[in-house]
GROMACS .gro file of N, CA and C in nm:
model
  516
    1UNK      N    1   7.915 -12.543  13.146
    1UNK     CA    2   7.826 -12.460  13.224
    1UNK      C    3   7.846 -12.313  13.186
    2UNK      N    4   7.737 -12.238  13.178
    2UNK     CA    5   7.755 -12.097  13.147
    2UNK      C    6   7.822 -12.026  13.263
    3UNK      N    7   7.910 -11.933  13.232
    3UNK     CA    8   7.974 -11.852  13.334
    3UNK      C    9   7.876 -11.748  13.386
    4UNK      N   10   7.797 -11.691  13.296
    4UNK     CA   11   7.701 -11.587  13.334
    4UNK      C   12   7.618 -11.548  13.213
    5UNK      N   13   7.508 -11.483  13.240
    5UNK     CA   14   7.429 -11.423  13.131
    5UNK      C   15   7.458 -11.273  13.133
    6UNK      N   16   7.507 -11.220  13.022
    6UNK     CA   17   7.548 -11.081  13.014
    6UNK      C   18   7.477 -11.011  12.898
    7UNK      N   19   7.395 -10.911  12.926
    7UNK     CA   20   7.334 -10.831  12.821
    7UNK      C   21   7.284 -10.915  12.704
    8UNK      N   22   7.192 -11.004  12.728
    8UNK     CA   23   7.134 -11.088  12.623
    8UNK      C   24   7.232 -11.186  12.560
    9UNK      N   25   7.342 -11.213  12.627
    9UNK     CA   26   7.439 -11.312  12.580
    9UNK      C   27   7.473 -11.403  12.698
   10UNK      N   28   7.504 -11.527  12.667
   10UNK     CA   29   7.547 -11.621  12.770
   10UNK      C   30   7.696 -11.645  12.752
   11UNK      N   31   7.769 -11.637  12.862
   11UNK     CA   32   7.913 -11.654  12.858
   11UNK      C   33   7.948 -11.799  12.891
   12UNK      N   34   8.040 -11.854  12.812
   12UNK     CA   35   8.093 -11.988  12.836
   12UNK      C   36   8.245 -11.978  12.835
   13UNK      N   37   8.308 -12.057  12.920
   13UNK     CA   38   8.453 -12.060  12.928
   13UNK      C   39   8.504 -12.181  12.851
   14UNK      N   40   8.599 -12.157  12.762
   14UNK     CA   41   8.661 -12.266  12.687
   14UNK      C   42   8.764 -12.337  12.775
   15UNK      N   43   8.799 -12.458  12.736
   15UNK     CA   44   8.904 -12.531  12.806
   15UNK      C   45   9.033 -12.452  12.806
   16UNK      N   46   9.055 -12.368  12.704
   16UNK     CA   47   9.175 -12.286  12.694
   16UNK      C   48   9.173 -12.168  12.790
   17UNK      N   49   9.058 -12.143  12.854
   17UNK     CA   50   9.045 -12.030  12.945
   17UNK      C   51   8.983 -11.906  12.880
   18UNK      N   52   8.963 -11.908  12.748
   18UNK     CA   53   8.903 -11.794  12.680
   18UNK      C   54   8.753 -11.789  12.709
   19UNK      N   55   8.702 -11.667  12.720
   19UNK     CA   56   8.561 -11.645  12.744
   19UNK      C   57   8.489 -11.626  12.612
   20UNK      N   58   8.377 -11.695  12.594
   20UNK     CA   59   8.295 -11.679  12.474
   20UNK      C   60   8.161 -11.618  12.513
   21UNK      N   61   8.095 -11.557  12.417
   21UNK     CA   62   7.961 -11.504  12.436
   21UNK      C   63   7.870 -11.562  12.329
   22UNK      N   64   7.757 -11.614  12.370
   22UNK     CA   65   7.657 -11.671  12.280
   22UNK      C   66   7.533 -11.584  12.285
   23UNK      N   67   7.490 -11.540  12.166
   23UNK     CA   68   7.373 -11.452  12.157
   23UNK      C   69   7.285 -11.496  12.042
   24UNK      N   70   7.161 -11.447  12.041
   24UNK     CA   71   7.072 -11.476  11.929
   24UNK      C   72   7.130 -11.419  11.801
   25UNK      N   73   7.121 -11.497  11.696
   25UNK     CA   74   7.168 -11.451  11.565
   25UNK      C   75   7.066 -11.354  11.506
   26UNK      N   76   7.116 -11.265  11.423
   26UNK     CA   77   7.034 -11.165  11.354
   26UNK      C   78   7.051 -11.182  11.204
   27UNK      N   79   6.955 -11.136  11.125
   27UNK     CA   80   6.969 -11.146  10.980
   27UNK      C   81   7.097 -11.081  10.927
   28UNK      N   82   7.144 -10.974  10.992
   28UNK     CA   83   7.265 -10.907  10.941
   28UNK      C   84   7.395 -10.975  10.984
   29UNK      N   85   7.387 -11.093  11.044
   29UNK     CA   86   7.506 -11.171  11.082
   29UNK      C   87   7.555 -11.262  10.969
   30UNK      N   88   7.489 -11.260  10.855
   30UNK     CA   89   7.524 -11.354  10.748
   30UNK      C   90   7.671 -11.346  10.708
   31UNK      N   91   7.727 -11.225  10.695
   31UNK     CA   92   7.868 -11.215  10.653
   31UNK      C   93   7.961 -11.285  10.751
   32UNK      N   94   7.939 -11.268  10.882
   32UNK     CA   95   8.030 -11.334  10.975
   32UNK      C   96   8.005 -11.484  10.981
   33UNK      N   97   7.883 -11.528  10.955
   33UNK     CA   98   7.856 -11.672  10.948
   33UNK      C   99   7.923 -11.733  10.825
   34UNK      N  100   7.917 -11.664  10.714
   34UNK     CA  101   7.985 -11.716  10.595
   34UNK      C  102   8.136 -11.709  10.610
   35UNK      N  103   8.188 -11.610  10.683
   35UNK     CA  104   8.332 -11.607  10.712
   35UNK      C  105   8.371 -11.728  10.798
   36UNK      N  106   8.284 -11.765  10.892
   36UNK     CA  107   8.307 -11.887  10.972
   36UNK      C  108   8.312 -12.009  10.880
   37UNK      N  109   8.217 -12.020  10.788
   37UNK     CA  110   8.219 -12.132  10.694
   37UNK      C  111   8.351 -12.136  10.617
   38UNK      N  112   8.400 -12.021  10.575
   38UNK     CA  113   8.524 -12.014  10.497
   38UNK      C  114   8.645 -12.060  10.579
   39UNK      N  115   8.642 -12.039  10.712
   39UNK     CA  116   8.753 -12.081  10.797
   39UNK      C  117   8.746 -12.228  10.834
   40UNK      N  118   8.632 -12.292  10.811
   40UNK     CA  119   8.616 -12.433  10.845
   40UNK      C  120   8.664 -12.521  10.730
   41UNK      N  121   8.722 -12.633  10.766
   41UNK     CA  122   8.765 -12.727  10.663
   41UNK      C  123   8.646 -12.794  10.597
   42UNK      N  124   8.672 -12.852  10.483
   42UNK     CA  125   8.569 -12.928  10.412
   42UNK      C  126   8.513 -13.037  10.504
   43UNK      N  127   8.600 -13.104  10.578
   43UNK     CA  128   8.556 -13.212  10.667
   43UNK      C  129   8.460 -13.160  10.774
   44UNK      N  130   8.490 -13.044  10.829
   44UNK     CA  131   8.402 -12.986  10.932
   44UNK      C  132   8.267 -12.947  10.872
   45UNK      N  133   8.270 -12.884  10.756
   45UNK     CA  134   8.143 -12.845  10.692
   45UNK      C  135   8.064 -12.969  10.652
   46UNK      N  136   8.132 -13.072  10.605
   46UNK     CA  137   8.064 -13.195  10.569
   46UNK      C  138   8.002 -13.260  10.692
   47UNK      N  139   8.073 -13.257  10.804
   47UNK     CA  140   8.022 -13.314  10.928
   47UNK      C  141   7.894 -13.245  10.971
   48UNK      N  142   7.885 -13.115  10.951
   48UNK     CA  143   7.766 -13.039  10.989
   48UNK      C  144   7.651 -13.060  10.892
   49UNK      N  145   7.678 -13.051  10.762
   49UNK     CA  146   7.570 -13.050  10.663
   49UNK      C  147   7.553 -13.182  10.587
   50UNK      N  148   7.646 -13.273  10.604
   50UNK     CA  149   7.648 -13.396  10.523
   50UNK      C  150   7.661 -13.360  10.375
   51UNK      N  151   7.721 -13.245  10.350
   51UNK     CA  152   7.747 -13.194  10.215
   51UNK      C  153   7.861 -13.093  10.228
   52UNK      N  154   7.921 -13.060  10.116
   52UNK     CA  155   8.038 -12.971  10.117
   52UNK      C  156   7.996 -12.824  10.105
   53UNK      N  157   7.906 -12.779  10.191
   53UNK     CA  158   7.858 -12.641  10.187
   53UNK      C  159   7.973 -12.544  10.206
   54UNK      N  160   7.979 -12.440  10.124
   54UNK     CA  161   8.081 -12.335  10.139
   54UNK      C  162   8.026 -12.215  10.213
   55UNK      N  163   7.895 -12.194  10.199
   55UNK     CA  164   7.834 -12.077  10.263
   55UNK      C  165   7.683 -12.094  10.264
   56UNK      N  166   7.616 -11.995  10.320
   56UNK     CA  167   7.470 -11.991  10.321
   56UNK      C  168   7.424 -11.876  10.234
   57UNK      N  169   7.319 -11.899  10.161
   57UNK     CA  170   7.261 -11.793  10.079
   57UNK      C  171   7.174 -11.704  10.168
   58UNK      N  172   7.154 -11.578  10.128
   58UNK     CA  173   7.073 -11.486  10.209
   58UNK      C  174   6.935 -11.541  10.245
   59UNK      N  175   6.867 -11.605  10.151
   59UNK     CA  176   6.733 -11.659  10.180
   59UNK      C  177   6.740 -11.770  10.285
   60UNK      N  178   6.844 -11.853  10.278
   60UNK     CA  179   6.861 -11.959  10.379
   60UNK      C  180   6.882 -11.898  10.517
   61UNK      N  181   6.969 -11.797  10.523
   61UNK     CA  182   6.999 -11.735  10.651
   61UNK      C  183   6.876 -11.665  10.709
   62UNK      N  184   6.797 -11.600  10.623
   62UNK     CA  185   6.673 -11.538  10.671
   62UNK      C  186   6.583 -11.644  10.735
   63UNK      N  187   6.575 -11.761  10.673
   63UNK     CA  188   6.496 -11.869  10.730
   63UNK      C  189   6.551 -11.918  10.863
   64UNK      N  190   6.683 -11.929  10.873
   64UNK     CA  191   6.745 -11.977  10.997
   64UNK      C  192   6.735 -11.876  11.111
   65UNK      N  193   6.716 -11.750  11.079
   65UNK     CA  194   6.702 -11.647  11.184
   65UNK      C  195   6.557 -11.604  11.204
   66UNK      N  196   6.465 -11.671  11.138
   66UNK     CA  197   6.322 -11.642  11.153
   66UNK      C  198   6.270 -11.714  11.277
   67UNK      N  199   6.227 -11.641  11.380
   67UNK     CA  200   6.180 -11.706  11.503
   67UNK      C  201   6.065 -11.804  11.481
   68UNK      N  202   5.989 -11.787  11.376
   68UNK     CA  203   5.880 -11.881  11.348
   68UNK      C  204   5.933 -12.018  11.306
   69UNK      N  205   6.058 -12.023  11.260
   69UNK     CA  206   6.117 -12.150  11.213
   69UNK      C  207   6.210 -12.213  11.315
   70UNK      N  208   6.252 -12.135  11.415
   70UNK     CA  209   6.341 -12.189  11.516
   70UNK      C  210   6.427 -12.080  11.577
   71UNK      N  211   6.538 -12.123  11.635
   71UNK     CA  212   6.629 -12.031  11.704
   71UNK      C  213   6.770 -12.059  11.657
   72UNK      N  214   6.843 -11.952  11.630
   72UNK     CA  215   6.984 -11.963  11.590
   72UNK      C  216   7.065 -11.870  11.679
   73UNK      N  217   7.181 -11.921  11.723
   73UNK     CA  218   7.272 -11.842  11.805
   73UNK      C  219   7.408 -11.831  11.737
   74UNK      N  220   7.476 -11.723  11.767
   74UNK     CA  221   7.614 -11.698  11.725
   74UNK      C  222   7.700 -11.699  11.851
   75UNK      N  223   7.814 -11.765  11.845
   75UNK     CA  224   7.910 -11.762  11.955
   75UNK      C  225   8.039 -11.702  11.903
   76UNK      N  226   8.095 -11.611  11.983
   76UNK     CA  227   8.222 -11.545  11.950
   76UNK      C  228   8.308 -11.538  12.076
   77UNK      N  229   8.438 -11.525  12.056
   77UNK     CA  230   8.527 -11.496  12.169
   77UNK      C  231   8.489 -11.357  12.219
   78UNK      N  232   8.482 -11.339  12.350
   78UNK     CA  233   8.435 -11.213  12.407
   78UNK      C  234   8.514 -11.093  12.356
   79UNK      N  235   8.645 -11.110  12.335
   79UNK     CA  236   8.729 -10.999  12.287
   79UNK      C  237   8.716 -10.974  12.138
   80UNK      N  238   8.647 -11.064  12.065
   80UNK     CA  239   8.630 -11.050  11.920
   80UNK      C  240   8.483 -11.076  11.883
   81UNK      N  241   8.391 -10.991  11.931
   81UNK     CA  242   8.248 -11.020  11.913
   81UNK      C  243   8.199 -11.020  11.770
   82UNK      N  244   8.275 -10.965  11.677
   82UNK     CA  245   8.232 -10.960  11.537
   82UNK      C  246   8.283 -11.078  11.455
   83UNK      N  247   8.345 -11.177  11.521
   83UNK     CA  248   8.395 -11.294  11.449
   83UNK      C  249   8.334 -11.420  11.509
   84UNK      N  250   8.230 -11.471  11.443
   84UNK     CA  251   8.164 -11.592  11.490
   84UNK      C  252   8.260 -11.710  11.485
   85UNK      N  253   8.261 -11.789  11.592
   85UNK     CA  254   8.338 -11.913  11.594
   85UNK      C  255   8.247 -12.035  11.595
   86UNK      N  256   8.118 -12.012  11.623
   86UNK     CA  257   8.019 -12.119  11.622
   86UNK      C  258   7.885 -12.060  11.577
   87UNK      N  259   7.811 -12.138  11.501
   87UNK     CA  260   7.670 -12.108  11.476
   87UNK      C  261   7.592 -12.232  11.519
   88UNK      N  262   7.489 -12.209  11.600
   88UNK     CA  263   7.406 -12.316  11.655
   88UNK      C  264   7.263 -12.294  11.610
   89UNK      N  265   7.199 -12.398  11.561
   89UNK     CA  266   7.059 -12.390  11.520
   89UNK      C  267   6.976 -12.488  11.602
   90UNK      N  268   6.858 -12.446  11.639
   90UNK     CA  269   6.759 -12.534  11.700
   90UNK      C  270   6.628 -12.507  11.626
   91UNK      N  271   6.603 -12.586  11.525
   91UNK     CA  272   6.495 -12.557  11.430
   91UNK      C  273   6.374 -12.648  11.451
   92UNK      N  274   6.258 -12.594  11.415
   92UNK     CA  275   6.135 -12.672  11.420
   92UNK      C  276   6.146 -12.792  11.325
   93UNK      N  277   6.074 -12.896  11.359
   93UNK     CA  278   6.063 -13.013  11.273
   93UNK      C  279   5.915 -13.038  11.246
   94UNK      N  280   5.885 -13.141  11.172
   94UNK     CA  281   5.745 -13.176  11.148
   94UNK      C  282   5.688 -13.263  11.260
   95UNK      N  283   5.769 -13.287  11.365
   95UNK     CA  284   5.722 -13.364  11.481
   95UNK      C  285   5.694 -13.269  11.596
   96UNK      N  286   5.575 -13.280  11.656
   96UNK     CA  287   5.540 -13.196  11.770
   96UNK      C  288   5.637 -13.218  11.885
   97UNK      N  289   5.683 -13.109  11.946
   97UNK     CA  290   5.770 -13.118  12.062
   97UNK      C  291   5.913 -13.156  12.031
   98UNK      N  292   5.950 -13.153  11.903
   98UNK     CA  293   6.086 -13.192  11.864
   98UNK      C  294   6.150 -13.078  11.786
   99UNK      N  295   6.271 -13.042  11.825
   99UNK     CA  296   6.352 -12.945  11.751
   99UNK      C  297   6.480 -13.015  11.705
  100UNK      N  298   6.533 -12.970  11.591
  100UNK     CA  299   6.657 -13.030  11.539
  100UNK      C  300   6.775 -12.939  11.567
  101UNK      N  301   6.880 -12.997  11.621
  101UNK     CA  302   7.003 -12.925  11.657
  101UNK      C  303   7.106 -12.937  11.548
  102UNK      N  304   7.170 -12.826  11.515
  102UNK     CA  305   7.283 -12.824  11.425
  102UNK      C  306   7.390 -12.732  11.480
  103UNK      N  307   7.515 -12.776  11.476
  103UNK     CA  308   7.629 -12.697  11.524
  103UNK      C  309   7.737 -12.693  11.418
  104UNK      N  310   7.793 -12.576  11.395
  104UNK     CA  311   7.913 -12.563  11.312
  104UNK      C  312   8.015 -12.490  11.397
  105UNK      N  313   8.122 -12.560  11.433
  105UNK     CA  314   8.226 -12.505  11.521
  105UNK      C  315   8.355 -12.492  11.441
  106UNK      N  316   8.412 -12.373  11.444
  106UNK     CA  317   8.540 -12.348  11.376
  106UNK      C  318   8.642 -12.452  11.418
  107UNK      N  319   8.717 -12.504  11.324
  107UNK     CA  320   8.812 -12.612  11.351
  107UNK      C  321   8.905 -12.582  11.470
  108UNK      N  322   8.959 -12.461  11.475
  108UNK     CA  323   9.055 -12.429  11.581
  108UNK      C  324   8.990 -12.419  11.719
  109UNK      N  325   8.857 -12.420  11.725
  109UNK     CA  326   8.784 -12.411  11.854
  109UNK      C  327   8.719 -12.542  11.893
  110UNK      N  328   8.740 -12.646  11.814
  110UNK     CA  329   8.684 -12.776  11.848
  110UNK      C  330   8.764 -12.839  11.963
  111UNK      N  331   8.700 -12.932  12.030
  111UNK     CA  332   8.759 -13.005  12.143
  111UNK      C  333   8.796 -12.913  12.259
  112UNK      N  334   8.714 -12.810  12.278
  112UNK     CA  335   8.733 -12.719  12.391
  112UNK      C  336   8.605 -12.708  12.474
  113UNK      N  337   8.515 -12.807  12.460
  113UNK     CA  338   8.389 -12.819  12.533
  113UNK      C  339   8.277 -12.729  12.481
  114UNK      N  340   8.300 -12.658  12.370
  114UNK     CA  341   8.194 -12.574  12.316
  114UNK      C  342   8.075 -12.656  12.268
  115UNK      N  343   8.099 -12.764  12.199
  115UNK     CA  344   7.989 -12.848  12.151
  115UNK      C  345   7.904 -12.897  12.266
  116UNK      N  346   7.968 -12.941  12.373
  116UNK     CA  347   7.896 -12.988  12.492
  116UNK      C  348   7.816 -12.875  12.554
  117UNK      N  349   7.881 -12.760  12.571
  117UNK     CA  350   7.814 -12.646  12.636
  117UNK      C  351   7.698 -12.593  12.552
  118UNK      N  352   7.718 -12.583  12.421
  118UNK     CA  353   7.613 -12.527  12.335
  118UNK      C  354   7.500 -12.627  12.312
  119UNK      N  355   7.529 -12.756  12.316
  119UNK     CA  356   7.421 -12.854  12.314
  119UNK      C  357   7.336 -12.839  12.440
  120UNK      N  358   7.401 -12.820  12.553
  120UNK     CA  359   7.327 -12.796  12.678
  120UNK      C  360   7.244 -12.668  12.671
  121UNK      N  361   7.301 -12.564  12.610
  121UNK     CA  362   7.230 -12.437  12.591
  121UNK      C  363   7.104 -12.460  12.509
  122UNK      N  364   7.117 -12.533  12.399
  122UNK     CA  365   7.003 -12.560  12.311
  122UNK      C  366   6.899 -12.648  12.380
  123UNK      N  367   6.943 -12.747  12.456
  123UNK     CA  368   6.849 -12.835  12.527
  123UNK      C  369   6.773 -12.756  12.634
  124UNK      N  370   6.843 -12.667  12.705
  124UNK     CA  371   6.775 -12.583  12.804
  124UNK      C  372   6.669 -12.496  12.738
  125UNK      N  373   6.702 -12.441  12.622
  125UNK     CA  374   6.604 -12.361  12.547
  125UNK      C  375   6.486 -12.448  12.504
  126UNK      N  376   6.515 -12.568  12.454
  126UNK     CA  377   6.408 -12.659  12.413
  126UNK      C  378   6.315 -12.690  12.531
  127UNK      N  379   6.372 -12.713  12.647
  127UNK     CA  380   6.290 -12.740  12.766
  127UNK      C  381   6.203 -12.619  12.799
  128UNK      N  382   6.261 -12.499  12.789
  128UNK     CA  383   6.187 -12.377  12.822
  128UNK      C  384   6.069 -12.351  12.729
  129UNK      N  385   6.077 -12.402  12.606
  129UNK     CA  386   5.967 -12.380  12.512
  129UNK      C  387   5.877 -12.503  12.500
  130UNK      N  388   5.896 -12.600  12.589
  130UNK     CA  389   5.805 -12.713  12.596
  130UNK      C  390   5.835 -12.832  12.508
  131UNK      N  391   5.956 -12.842  12.458
  131UNK     CA  392   5.993 -12.957  12.375
  131UNK      C  393   6.028 -13.076  12.462
  132UNK      N  394   6.013 -13.196  12.408
  132UNK     CA  395   6.050 -13.317  12.480
  132UNK      C  396   6.172 -13.386  12.418
  133UNK      N  397   6.211 -13.344  12.296
  133UNK     CA  398   6.320 -13.411  12.226
  133UNK      C  399   6.398 -13.312  12.141
  134UNK      N  400   6.529 -13.331  12.137
  134UNK     CA  401   6.615 -13.259  12.043
  134UNK      C  402   6.674 -13.365  11.950
  135UNK      N  403   6.644 -13.350  11.822
  135UNK     CA  404   6.692 -13.444  11.721
  135UNK      C  405   6.826 -13.396  11.666
  136UNK      N  406   6.911 -13.492  11.635
  136UNK     CA  407   7.042 -13.463  11.577
  136UNK      C  408   7.065 -13.561  11.463
  137UNK      N  409   7.106 -13.508  11.348
  137UNK     CA  410   7.153 -13.594  11.240
  137UNK      C  411   7.302 -13.563  11.225
  138UNK      N  412   7.385 -13.665  11.235
  138UNK     CA  413   7.529 -13.643  11.227
  138UNK      C  414   7.594 -13.758  11.152
  139UNK      N  415   7.717 -13.738  11.117
  139UNK     CA  416   7.793 -13.843  11.051
  139UNK      C  417   7.821 -13.957  11.147
  140UNK      N  418   7.818 -14.079  11.096
  140UNK     CA  419   7.845 -14.195  11.180
  140UNK      C  420   7.986 -14.192  11.236
  141UNK      N  421   8.075 -14.112  11.176
  141UNK     CA  422   8.213 -14.101  11.223
  141UNK      C  423   8.237 -13.975  11.307
  142UNK      N  424   8.132 -13.899  11.339
  142UNK     CA  425   8.148 -13.778  11.418
  142UNK      C  426   8.148 -13.816  11.567
  143UNK      N  427   8.262 -13.862  11.612
  143UNK     CA  428   8.274 -13.914  11.749
  143UNK      C  429   8.238 -13.811  11.854
  144UNK      N  430   8.273 -13.686  11.831
  144UNK     CA  431   8.244 -13.583  11.931
  144UNK      C  432   8.093 -13.567  11.950
  145UNK      N  433   8.019 -13.552  11.840
  145UNK     CA  434   7.874 -13.533  11.853
  145UNK      C  435   7.806 -13.659  11.905
  146UNK      N  436   7.855 -13.775  11.863
  146UNK     CA  437   7.798 -13.900  11.914
  146UNK      C  438   7.817 -13.911  12.065
  147UNK      N  439   7.934 -13.871  12.114
  147UNK     CA  440   7.960 -13.875  12.259
  147UNK      C  441   7.873 -13.775  12.333
  148UNK      N  442   7.858 -13.655  12.278
  148UNK     CA  443   7.773 -13.554  12.342
  148UNK      C  444   7.630 -13.606  12.352
  149UNK      N  445   7.578 -13.660  12.242
  149UNK     CA  446   7.441 -13.710  12.241
  149UNK      C  447   7.424 -13.827  12.339
  150UNK      N  448   7.519 -13.919  12.339
  150UNK     CA  449   7.512 -14.033  12.431
  150UNK      C  450   7.514 -13.985  12.575
  151UNK      N  451   7.600 -13.888  12.606
  151UNK     CA  452   7.608 -13.836  12.743
  151UNK      C  453   7.481 -13.762  12.784
  152UNK      N  454   7.401 -13.720  12.686
  152UNK     CA  455   7.274 -13.652  12.712
  152UNK      C  456   7.156 -13.748  12.708
  153UNK      N  457   7.182 -13.877  12.696
  153UNK     CA  458   7.075 -13.976  12.704
  153UNK      C  459   7.027 -14.034  12.573
  154UNK      N  460   7.088 -13.996  12.461
  154UNK     CA  461   7.048 -14.053  12.333
  154UNK      C  462   7.095 -14.198  12.324
  155UNK      N  463   7.013 -14.280  12.263
  155UNK     CA  464   7.050 -14.419  12.238
  155UNK      C  465   7.109 -14.423  12.097
  156UNK      N  466   7.232 -14.470  12.088
  156UNK     CA  467   7.299 -14.475  11.959
  156UNK      C  468   7.264 -14.603  11.887
  157UNK      N  469   7.200 -14.589  11.771
  157UNK     CA  470   7.169 -14.710  11.693
  157UNK      C  471   7.296 -14.760  11.625
  158UNK      N  472   7.296 -14.888  11.587
  158UNK     CA  473   7.412 -14.936  11.511
  158UNK      C  474   7.416 -14.862  11.376
  159UNK      N  475   7.535 -14.820  11.335
  159UNK     CA  476   7.543 -14.746  11.208
  159UNK      C  477   7.506 -14.836  11.090
  160UNK      N  478   7.417 -14.785  11.008
  160UNK     CA  479   7.378 -14.858  10.887
  160UNK      C  480   7.405 -14.777  10.762
  161UNK      N  481   7.449 -14.652  10.783
  161UNK     CA  482   7.484 -14.565  10.671
  161UNK      C  483   7.587 -14.466  10.719
  162UNK      N  484   7.618 -14.368  10.639
  162UNK     CA  485   7.718 -14.269  10.677
  162UNK      C  486   7.663 -14.165  10.775
  163UNK      N  487   7.531 -14.165  10.796
  163UNK     CA  488   7.470 -14.072  10.892
  163UNK      C  489   7.395 -14.148  11.000
  164UNK      N  490   7.377 -14.081  11.112
  164UNK     CA  491   7.304 -14.138  11.225
  164UNK      C  492   7.202 -14.034  11.270
  165UNK      N  493   7.078 -14.078  11.291
  165UNK     CA  494   6.974 -13.993  11.347
  165UNK      C  495   6.958 -14.027  11.494
  166UNK      N  496   6.967 -13.924  11.578
  166UNK     CA  497   6.962 -13.943  11.723
  166UNK      C  498   6.852 -13.856  11.782
  167UNK      N  499   6.792 -13.903  11.889
  167UNK     CA  500   6.697 -13.824  11.967
  167UNK      C  501   6.752 -13.808  12.107
  168UNK      N  502   6.774 -13.683  12.147
  168UNK     CA  503   6.820 -13.652  12.281
  168UNK      C  504   6.697 -13.614  12.363
  169UNK      N  505   6.670 -13.686  12.474
  169UNK     CA  506   6.554 -13.650  12.555
  169UNK      C  507   6.578 -13.516  12.626
  170UNK      N  508   6.474 -13.436  12.632
  170UNK     CA  509   6.481 -13.307  12.702
  170UNK      C  510   6.420 -13.327  12.839
  171UNK      N  511   6.497 -13.297  12.939
  171UNK     CA  512   6.446 -13.302  13.076
  171UNK      C  513   6.459 -13.163  13.133
  172UNK      N  514   6.370 -13.128  13.215
  172UNK     CA  515   6.390 -12.996  13.269
  172UNK      C  516   6.270 -12.934  13.322
   0.00000   0.00000   0.00000
């Protein structure tokens, strides 16, 4: 649950007690997003992209921060606002009323309820803009994301490959 909305940022409390701030990403955030990628292990980056991405190119980041293509947020510890610990994307798809969710969470900040809280943040945004579904593609072994999606009402299909496509219903 968000602690509060502060100056265009939403505050979330980690299980550790640290306060985070989530705000809309800007095109000039690319350096801190790529620094986040550099701090993440290969396994974490693979879990997010299903590939061993090391960073994002400027053109990719411009697309991810283009409001016509979707919404991207940066999350940082409140005391360190210039160091992203999470990047969250909620991007348009070719299906009406469906946005695709992507999360990259720094390894040292995983398992502190950020994924759950930021998925809720993205779903609330999807509801506010009239979406009925949030799609997620994740690794079949990504237990955390599978649990988050299941707890949000997604039906988990039996794994038939290394990835799983899920639809989280948007209520609101």
